[in-house]
Every structure is written in C-alpha cells, then in structure tokens.
C-alpha cells in the first residue's frame, strides 16, 4: 500500500492553483512519531497564511507505546488480570484475619 498526500492552494497574486504531492510507503511510516504541523503559519504583516513545503515531511517523536496495538492490548489485559488476582488475594487475607 501507499499513502498519498496532496496539498492544494491558490496563489493570491495570479489566482493559479498549485499542488504539492508526496507519498509514503510502508517502510517510510514511523511508529511512535507524528508530523510536526509547522508547514502552515500565519504572517501577520501580510495578513495571510504562508505555506512552507520544506517542513512537509518533518516528524517528531510522540508518546505512542513502542509496541504493536495487539501487544499493547495484551499488556493491558495482563495488568488487569494481575490486579484482579492481587485484589482477590488481599480480600482473602482480610477475611481470614477477621475470622480469627
């Protein structure tokens, strides 16, 4: 598969449409990163938006777990079952103490 990104705009001076395209193959998709949304900024002096395609592919690390979604779900499930076992154990110990 391939993800294709198309950005389209209009130059205010001429009214011409411009288009920038890029694509991402599976080996170019980075787990645990996101695009840095810095290619569009507002220029207050000219009262218009400015687009810089130099930052179009810039990524930064985020706090995505460094494992697959399936592994993450398995970890959550295991942690929940361990907590459940721990709580049952503590409950049993408390019952035994109250009976004696």
Short mmCIF file of N, CA, C and O in Angstrom, two decimals:
data_model
loop_
_atom_site.label_atom_id
_atom_site.label_comp_id
_atom_site.label_asym_id
_atom_site.label_seq_id
_atom_site.Cartn_x
_atom_site.Cartn_y
_atom_site.Cartn_z
N UNK A 1 0.83 -1.18 0.00
CA UNK A 1 0.00 0.00 0.00
C UNK A 1 0.87 1.24 0.00
O UNK A 1 2.06 1.18 0.25
N UNK A 2 0.26 2.35 -0.30
CA UNK A 2 0.95 3.63 -0.33
C UNK A 2 -0.02 4.71 0.12
O UNK A 2 -1.17 4.74 -0.30
N UNK A 3 0.43 5.59 1.00
CA UNK A 3 -0.38 6.73 1.42
C UNK A 3 0.06 7.92 0.58
O UNK A 3 1.25 8.25 0.53
N UNK A 4 -0.89 8.55 -0.07
CA UNK A 4 -0.59 9.71 -0.91
C UNK A 4 -1.17 10.96 -0.28
O UNK A 4 -2.35 10.99 0.07
N UNK A 5 -0.34 11.97 -0.12
CA UNK A 5 -0.76 13.25 0.46
C UNK A 5 -0.73 14.30 -0.64
O UNK A 5 0.26 14.45 -1.35
N UNK A 6 -1.83 15.02 -0.80
CA UNK A 6 -1.92 16.10 -1.78
C UNK A 6 -2.31 17.37 -1.05
O UNK A 6 -3.31 17.41 -0.34
N UNK A 7 -1.52 18.42 -1.24
CA UNK A 7 -1.83 19.72 -0.67
C UNK A 7 -2.06 20.67 -1.85
O UNK A 7 -1.25 20.74 -2.76
N UNK A 8 -3.19 21.37 -1.80
CA UNK A 8 -3.56 22.23 -2.91
C UNK A 8 -3.85 23.63 -2.39
O UNK A 8 -4.36 23.80 -1.29
N UNK A 9 -3.47 24.62 -3.17
CA UNK A 9 -3.71 26.00 -2.78
C UNK A 9 -3.81 26.89 -4.01
O UNK A 9 -3.66 26.44 -5.14
N UNK A 10 -4.10 28.15 -3.75
CA UNK A 10 -4.23 29.13 -4.82
C UNK A 10 -3.30 30.30 -4.52
O UNK A 10 -3.28 30.81 -3.40
N UNK A 11 -2.52 30.72 -5.51
CA UNK A 11 -1.67 31.89 -5.32
C UNK A 11 -2.53 33.13 -5.46
O UNK A 11 -3.25 33.29 -6.46
N UNK A 12 -2.53 34.00 -4.44
CA UNK A 12 -3.41 35.17 -4.50
C UNK A 12 -3.05 36.16 -5.61
O UNK A 12 -3.93 36.84 -6.14
N UNK A 13 -1.78 36.22 -5.97
CA UNK A 13 -1.36 37.19 -6.99
C UNK A 13 -1.91 36.85 -8.37
O UNK A 13 -2.34 37.73 -9.11
N UNK A 14 -1.91 35.57 -8.73
CA UNK A 14 -2.33 35.17 -10.08
C UNK A 14 -3.64 34.39 -10.11
O UNK A 14 -4.25 34.26 -11.16
N UNK A 15 -4.04 33.86 -8.97
CA UNK A 15 -5.24 33.03 -8.94
C UNK A 15 -5.00 31.63 -9.45
O UNK A 15 -5.92 30.83 -9.59
N UNK A 16 -3.74 31.29 -9.74
CA UNK A 16 -3.40 29.95 -10.22
C UNK A 16 -3.45 28.94 -9.09
O UNK A 16 -3.08 29.23 -7.96
N UNK A 17 -3.87 27.74 -9.44
CA UNK A 17 -3.89 26.65 -8.48
C UNK A 17 -2.51 25.99 -8.44
O UNK A 17 -1.90 25.77 -9.49
N UNK A 18 -2.03 25.71 -7.24
CA UNK A 18 -0.78 24.96 -7.10
C UNK A 18 -1.07 23.69 -6.33
O UNK A 18 -2.01 23.63 -5.54
N UNK A 19 -0.28 22.68 -6.58
CA UNK A 19 -0.49 21.40 -5.93
C UNK A 19 0.86 20.76 -5.61
O UNK A 19 1.77 20.76 -6.44
N UNK A 20 0.96 20.25 -4.39
CA UNK A 20 2.16 19.53 -3.96
C UNK A 20 1.71 18.13 -3.56
O UNK A 20 0.75 17.97 -2.82
N UNK A 21 2.41 17.13 -4.05
CA UNK A 21 2.08 15.75 -3.72
C UNK A 21 3.31 15.06 -3.17
O UNK A 21 4.43 15.29 -3.61
N UNK A 22 3.06 14.20 -2.21
CA UNK A 22 4.11 13.32 -1.70
C UNK A 22 3.44 12.02 -1.32
O UNK A 22 2.21 11.96 -1.21
N UNK A 23 4.23 10.98 -1.16
CA UNK A 23 3.64 9.69 -0.79
C UNK A 23 4.54 8.98 0.21
O UNK A 23 5.72 9.31 0.35
N UNK A 24 3.94 8.04 0.91
CA UNK A 24 4.65 7.28 1.94
C UNK A 24 4.42 5.79 1.73
O UNK A 24 3.28 5.34 1.65
N UNK A 25 5.52 5.06 1.65
CA UNK A 25 5.47 3.60 1.54
C UNK A 25 5.54 3.02 2.95
O UNK A 25 5.95 3.72 3.89
N UNK A 26 5.16 1.75 3.13
CA UNK A 26 5.17 1.18 4.47
C UNK A 26 6.50 1.32 5.21
O UNK A 26 6.52 1.58 6.41
N UNK A 27 7.63 1.21 4.50
CA UNK A 27 8.93 1.31 5.18
C UNK A 27 9.27 2.75 5.56
O UNK A 27 10.25 3.00 6.25
N UNK A 28 8.47 3.72 5.10
CA UNK A 28 8.70 5.13 5.44
C UNK A 28 7.79 5.62 6.57
O UNK A 28 7.92 6.74 7.03
N UNK A 29 6.86 4.77 7.00
CA UNK A 29 5.94 5.14 8.07
C UNK A 29 6.60 4.79 9.40
O UNK A 29 7.01 3.66 9.63
N UNK A 30 6.71 5.77 10.27
CA UNK A 30 7.43 5.61 11.53
C UNK A 30 6.46 5.45 12.69
O UNK A 30 5.61 6.31 12.92
N UNK A 31 6.58 4.34 13.42
CA UNK A 31 5.74 4.10 14.59
C UNK A 31 6.26 4.96 15.73
O UNK A 31 7.45 5.02 16.00
N UNK A 32 5.37 5.66 16.41
CA UNK A 32 5.78 6.48 17.55
C UNK A 32 6.20 7.88 17.17
O UNK A 32 6.82 8.59 17.96
N UNK A 33 5.88 8.30 15.97
CA UNK A 33 6.19 9.66 15.51
C UNK A 33 4.93 10.27 14.91
O UNK A 33 4.00 9.58 14.54
N UNK A 34 4.92 11.59 14.84
CA UNK A 34 3.82 12.29 14.20
C UNK A 34 4.40 13.45 13.39
O UNK A 34 5.54 13.85 13.62
N UNK A 35 3.61 13.94 12.46
CA UNK A 35 4.06 15.08 11.67
C UNK A 35 4.09 16.32 12.55
O UNK A 35 3.19 16.55 13.36
N UNK A 36 5.12 17.11 12.36
CA UNK A 36 5.18 18.41 13.03
C UNK A 36 4.40 19.38 12.14
O UNK A 36 4.77 19.61 11.00
N UNK A 37 3.33 19.88 12.67
CA UNK A 37 2.44 20.73 11.87
C UNK A 37 2.98 22.15 11.82
O UNK A 37 2.42 23.08 12.38
N UNK A 38 4.10 22.31 11.13
CA UNK A 38 4.73 23.62 11.07
C UNK A 38 4.86 24.14 9.64
O UNK A 38 5.51 25.14 9.41
N UNK A 39 4.22 23.48 8.69
CA UNK A 39 4.37 23.94 7.31
C UNK A 39 3.41 25.09 6.98
O UNK A 39 3.59 25.77 5.99
N UNK A 40 2.40 25.32 7.82
CA UNK A 40 1.47 26.42 7.59
C UNK A 40 1.57 27.39 8.76
O UNK A 40 1.47 26.99 9.91
N UNK A 41 1.80 28.65 8.46
CA UNK A 41 1.85 29.68 9.50
C UNK A 41 1.14 30.93 9.01
O UNK A 41 0.95 31.12 7.81
N UNK A 42 0.75 31.77 9.95
CA UNK A 42 0.05 33.00 9.59
C UNK A 42 1.03 34.16 9.66
O UNK A 42 1.68 34.39 10.67
N UNK A 43 1.15 34.89 8.58
CA UNK A 43 2.03 36.06 8.51
C UNK A 43 1.19 37.30 8.82
O UNK A 43 0.39 37.75 7.99
N UNK A 44 1.36 37.84 10.04
CA UNK A 44 0.54 38.98 10.47
C UNK A 44 0.85 40.25 9.67
O UNK A 44 -0.05 41.06 9.45
N UNK A 45 2.08 40.42 9.23
CA UNK A 45 2.43 41.64 8.49
C UNK A 45 1.74 41.70 7.13
O UNK A 45 1.36 42.77 6.68
N UNK A 46 1.57 40.53 6.50
CA UNK A 46 0.90 40.50 5.20
C UNK A 46 -0.57 40.06 5.31
O UNK A 46 -1.28 40.01 4.31
N UNK A 47 -0.99 39.69 6.54
CA UNK A 47 -2.36 39.24 6.81
C UNK A 47 -2.78 38.07 5.92
O UNK A 47 -3.86 38.06 5.33
N UNK A 48 -1.89 37.08 5.82
CA UNK A 48 -2.23 35.88 5.05
C UNK A 48 -1.42 34.70 5.55
O UNK A 48 -0.44 34.84 6.28
N UNK A 49 -1.87 33.52 5.17
CA UNK A 49 -1.18 32.29 5.54
C UNK A 49 -0.01 32.05 4.60
O UNK A 49 -0.09 32.33 3.42
N UNK A 50 1.05 31.52 5.16
CA UNK A 50 2.22 31.16 4.37
C UNK A 50 2.45 29.66 4.52
O UNK A 50 2.35 29.12 5.62
N UNK A 51 2.75 29.01 3.42
CA UNK A 51 2.99 27.57 3.43
C UNK A 51 4.43 27.31 3.01
O UNK A 51 4.89 27.82 2.00
N UNK A 52 5.12 26.53 3.83
CA UNK A 52 6.49 26.14 3.52
C UNK A 52 6.53 24.64 3.33
O UNK A 52 6.30 23.88 4.29
N UNK A 53 6.80 24.18 2.13
CA UNK A 53 6.82 22.74 1.89
C UNK A 53 8.10 22.08 2.38
O UNK A 53 8.21 20.87 2.37
N UNK A 54 9.07 22.87 2.86
CA UNK A 54 10.30 22.28 3.37
C UNK A 54 10.05 21.46 4.63
O UNK A 54 10.78 20.51 4.91
N UNK A 55 9.01 21.80 5.40
CA UNK A 55 8.70 21.06 6.63
C UNK A 55 7.59 20.04 6.44
O UNK A 55 7.10 19.47 7.41
N UNK A 56 7.18 19.79 5.22
CA UNK A 56 6.06 18.91 4.96
C UNK A 56 6.28 17.50 5.51
O UNK A 56 5.36 16.88 6.02
N UNK A 57 7.49 16.99 5.45
CA UNK A 57 7.79 15.63 5.90
C UNK A 57 8.47 15.59 7.27
O UNK A 57 8.97 14.54 7.67
N UNK A 58 8.48 16.69 7.99
CA UNK A 58 9.17 16.74 9.28
C UNK A 58 8.33 16.04 10.35
O UNK A 58 7.14 16.29 10.48
N UNK A 59 8.97 15.13 11.09
CA UNK A 59 8.26 14.37 12.13
C UNK A 59 8.95 14.58 13.48
O UNK A 59 10.13 14.91 13.54
N UNK A 60 8.17 14.39 14.54
CA UNK A 60 8.70 14.45 15.90
C UNK A 60 8.18 13.25 16.68
O UNK A 60 7.10 12.72 16.38
N UNK A 61 8.94 12.81 17.66
CA UNK A 61 8.54 11.67 18.47
C UNK A 61 7.34 12.05 19.34
O UNK A 61 7.21 13.19 19.77
N UNK A 62 6.45 11.10 19.57
CA UNK A 62 5.35 11.33 20.50
C UNK A 62 5.32 10.20 21.52
O UNK A 62 6.24 9.40 21.59
N UNK A 63 4.29 10.14 22.34
CA UNK A 63 4.27 9.16 23.42
C UNK A 63 3.49 7.89 23.07
O UNK A 63 2.93 7.24 23.94
N UNK A 64 3.47 7.52 21.80
CA UNK A 64 2.86 6.27 21.38
C UNK A 64 3.64 5.11 21.99
O UNK A 64 4.87 5.12 21.97
N UNK A 65 2.95 4.10 22.53
CA UNK A 65 3.67 2.93 23.06
C UNK A 65 4.57 2.32 21.99
O UNK A 65 4.19 2.26 20.82
N UNK A 66 5.73 1.87 22.36
CA UNK A 66 6.69 1.32 21.41
C UNK A 66 6.47 -0.18 21.18
O UNK A 66 7.39 -0.98 21.15
N UNK A 67 5.22 -0.53 21.02
CA UNK A 67 4.86 -1.92 20.70
C UNK A 67 3.63 -1.86 19.81
O UNK A 67 3.01 -0.81 19.66
N UNK A 68 3.27 -2.99 19.23
CA UNK A 68 2.12 -3.02 18.34
C UNK A 68 0.83 -2.86 19.15
O UNK A 68 0.82 -3.11 20.36
N UNK A 69 -0.27 -2.48 18.51
CA UNK A 69 -1.54 -2.38 19.22
C UNK A 69 -1.96 -3.69 19.89
O UNK A 69 -2.51 -3.68 20.98
N UNK A 70 -1.68 -4.82 19.23
CA UNK A 70 -2.02 -6.11 19.83
C UNK A 70 -1.21 -6.35 21.09
O UNK A 70 -1.74 -6.77 22.12
N UNK A 71 0.10 -6.08 21.02
CA UNK A 71 0.94 -6.24 22.21
C UNK A 71 0.47 -5.32 23.34
O UNK A 71 0.46 -5.71 24.50
N UNK A 72 0.07 -4.10 22.99
CA UNK A 72 -0.40 -3.14 23.99
C UNK A 72 -1.68 -3.66 24.67
O UNK A 72 -1.81 -3.61 25.88
N UNK A 73 -2.61 -4.17 23.87
CA UNK A 73 -3.85 -4.72 24.42
C UNK A 73 -3.55 -5.92 25.32
O UNK A 73 -4.16 -6.07 26.39
N UNK A 74 -2.59 -6.78 24.91
CA UNK A 74 -2.21 -7.92 25.73
C UNK A 74 -1.61 -7.47 27.07
O UNK A 74 -1.90 -8.04 28.11
N UNK A 75 -0.78 -6.43 27.03
CA UNK A 75 -0.17 -5.91 28.26
C UNK A 75 -1.24 -5.36 29.20
O UNK A 75 -1.20 -5.60 30.41
N UNK A 76 -2.20 -4.61 28.64
CA UNK A 76 -3.28 -4.04 29.46
C UNK A 76 -4.10 -5.16 30.08
O UNK A 76 -4.45 -5.13 31.26
N UNK A 77 -4.42 -6.16 29.28
CA UNK A 77 -5.21 -7.30 29.76
C UNK A 77 -4.46 -8.04 30.86
O UNK A 77 -5.04 -8.40 31.89
N UNK A 78 -3.17 -8.26 30.66
CA UNK A 78 -2.36 -8.97 31.66
C UNK A 78 -2.27 -8.15 32.95
O UNK A 78 -2.40 -8.69 34.05
N UNK A 79 -2.08 -6.85 32.83
CA UNK A 79 -2.01 -5.99 34.01
C UNK A 79 -3.33 -6.00 34.76
O UNK A 79 -3.35 -6.04 36.00
N UNK A 80 -4.45 -5.98 34.04
CA UNK A 80 -5.76 -6.01 34.68
C UNK A 80 -5.99 -7.33 35.40
O UNK A 80 -6.51 -7.35 36.52
N UNK A 81 -5.58 -8.44 34.79
CA UNK A 81 -5.78 -9.74 35.44
C UNK A 81 -4.86 -9.88 36.65
O UNK A 81 -5.26 -10.44 37.67
N UNK A 82 -3.64 -9.35 36.57
CA UNK A 82 -2.74 -9.37 37.73
C UNK A 82 -3.31 -8.55 38.88
O UNK A 82 -3.22 -8.93 40.03
N UNK A 83 -3.92 -7.42 38.55
CA UNK A 83 -4.53 -6.57 39.57
C UNK A 83 -5.70 -7.28 40.20
O UNK A 83 -5.87 -7.25 41.41
N UNK A 84 -6.49 -7.96 39.38
CA UNK A 84 -7.65 -8.70 39.87
C UNK A 84 -7.20 -9.81 40.82
O UNK A 84 -7.78 -10.01 41.89
N UNK A 85 -6.15 -10.55 40.44
CA UNK A 85 -5.63 -11.63 41.29
C UNK A 85 -5.11 -11.04 42.59
O UNK A 85 -5.34 -11.58 43.68
N UNK A 86 -4.40 -9.92 42.51
CA UNK A 86 -3.85 -9.27 43.69
C UNK A 86 -4.97 -8.82 44.63
O UNK A 86 -4.88 -9.00 45.85
N UNK A 87 -6.03 -8.25 44.10
CA UNK A 87 -7.14 -7.78 44.92
C UNK A 87 -7.86 -8.94 45.58
O UNK A 87 -8.26 -8.87 46.73
N UNK A 88 -8.04 -10.05 44.84
CA UNK A 88 -8.68 -11.24 45.40
C UNK A 88 -7.85 -11.80 46.53
O UNK A 88 -8.37 -12.21 47.56
N UNK A 89 -6.53 -11.81 46.35
CA UNK A 89 -5.63 -12.32 47.38
C UNK A 89 -5.72 -11.48 48.64
O UNK A 89 -5.79 -12.00 49.75
N UNK A 90 -5.70 -10.16 48.48
CA UNK A 90 -5.80 -9.26 49.63
C UNK A 90 -7.14 -9.42 50.33
O UNK A 90 -7.22 -9.40 51.56
N UNK A 91 -8.20 -9.60 49.57
CA UNK A 91 -9.54 -9.79 50.13
C UNK A 91 -9.61 -11.08 50.93
O UNK A 91 -10.17 -11.12 52.01
N UNK A 92 -8.99 -12.15 50.41
CA UNK A 92 -8.98 -13.43 51.11
C UNK A 92 -8.22 -13.32 52.42
O UNK A 92 -8.64 -13.84 53.46
N UNK A 93 -7.08 -12.64 52.39
CA UNK A 93 -6.28 -12.45 53.60
C UNK A 93 -7.04 -11.64 54.64
O UNK A 93 -7.00 -11.95 55.83
N UNK A 94 -7.76 -10.63 54.21
CA UNK A 94 -8.54 -9.80 55.14
C UNK A 94 -9.66 -10.61 55.76
O UNK A 94 -9.95 -10.49 56.95
N UNK A 95 -10.31 -11.47 54.97
CA UNK A 95 -11.37 -12.34 55.50
C UNK A 95 -10.84 -13.33 56.52
O UNK A 95 -11.46 -13.59 57.53
N UNK A 96 -9.66 -13.91 56.25
CA UNK A 96 -9.06 -14.85 57.17
C UNK A 96 -8.70 -14.19 58.49
O UNK A 96 -8.89 -14.76 59.57
N UNK A 97 -8.19 -12.95 58.44
CA UNK A 97 -7.84 -12.21 59.66
C UNK A 97 -9.08 -11.87 60.47
O UNK A 97 -9.06 -11.94 61.69
N UNK A 98 -10.18 -11.52 59.79
CA UNK A 98 -11.39 -11.14 60.52
C UNK A 98 -12.06 -12.36 61.15
O UNK A 98 -12.75 -12.26 62.14
N UNK A 99 -11.86 -13.54 60.57
CA UNK A 99 -12.44 -14.77 61.11
C UNK A 99 -11.66 -15.26 62.32
O UNK A 99 -12.20 -15.95 63.17
N UNK A 100 -10.38 -14.92 62.42
CA UNK A 100 -9.59 -15.44 63.55
C UNK A 100 -9.59 -14.53 64.74
O UNK A 100 -10.26 -13.68 65.04
#
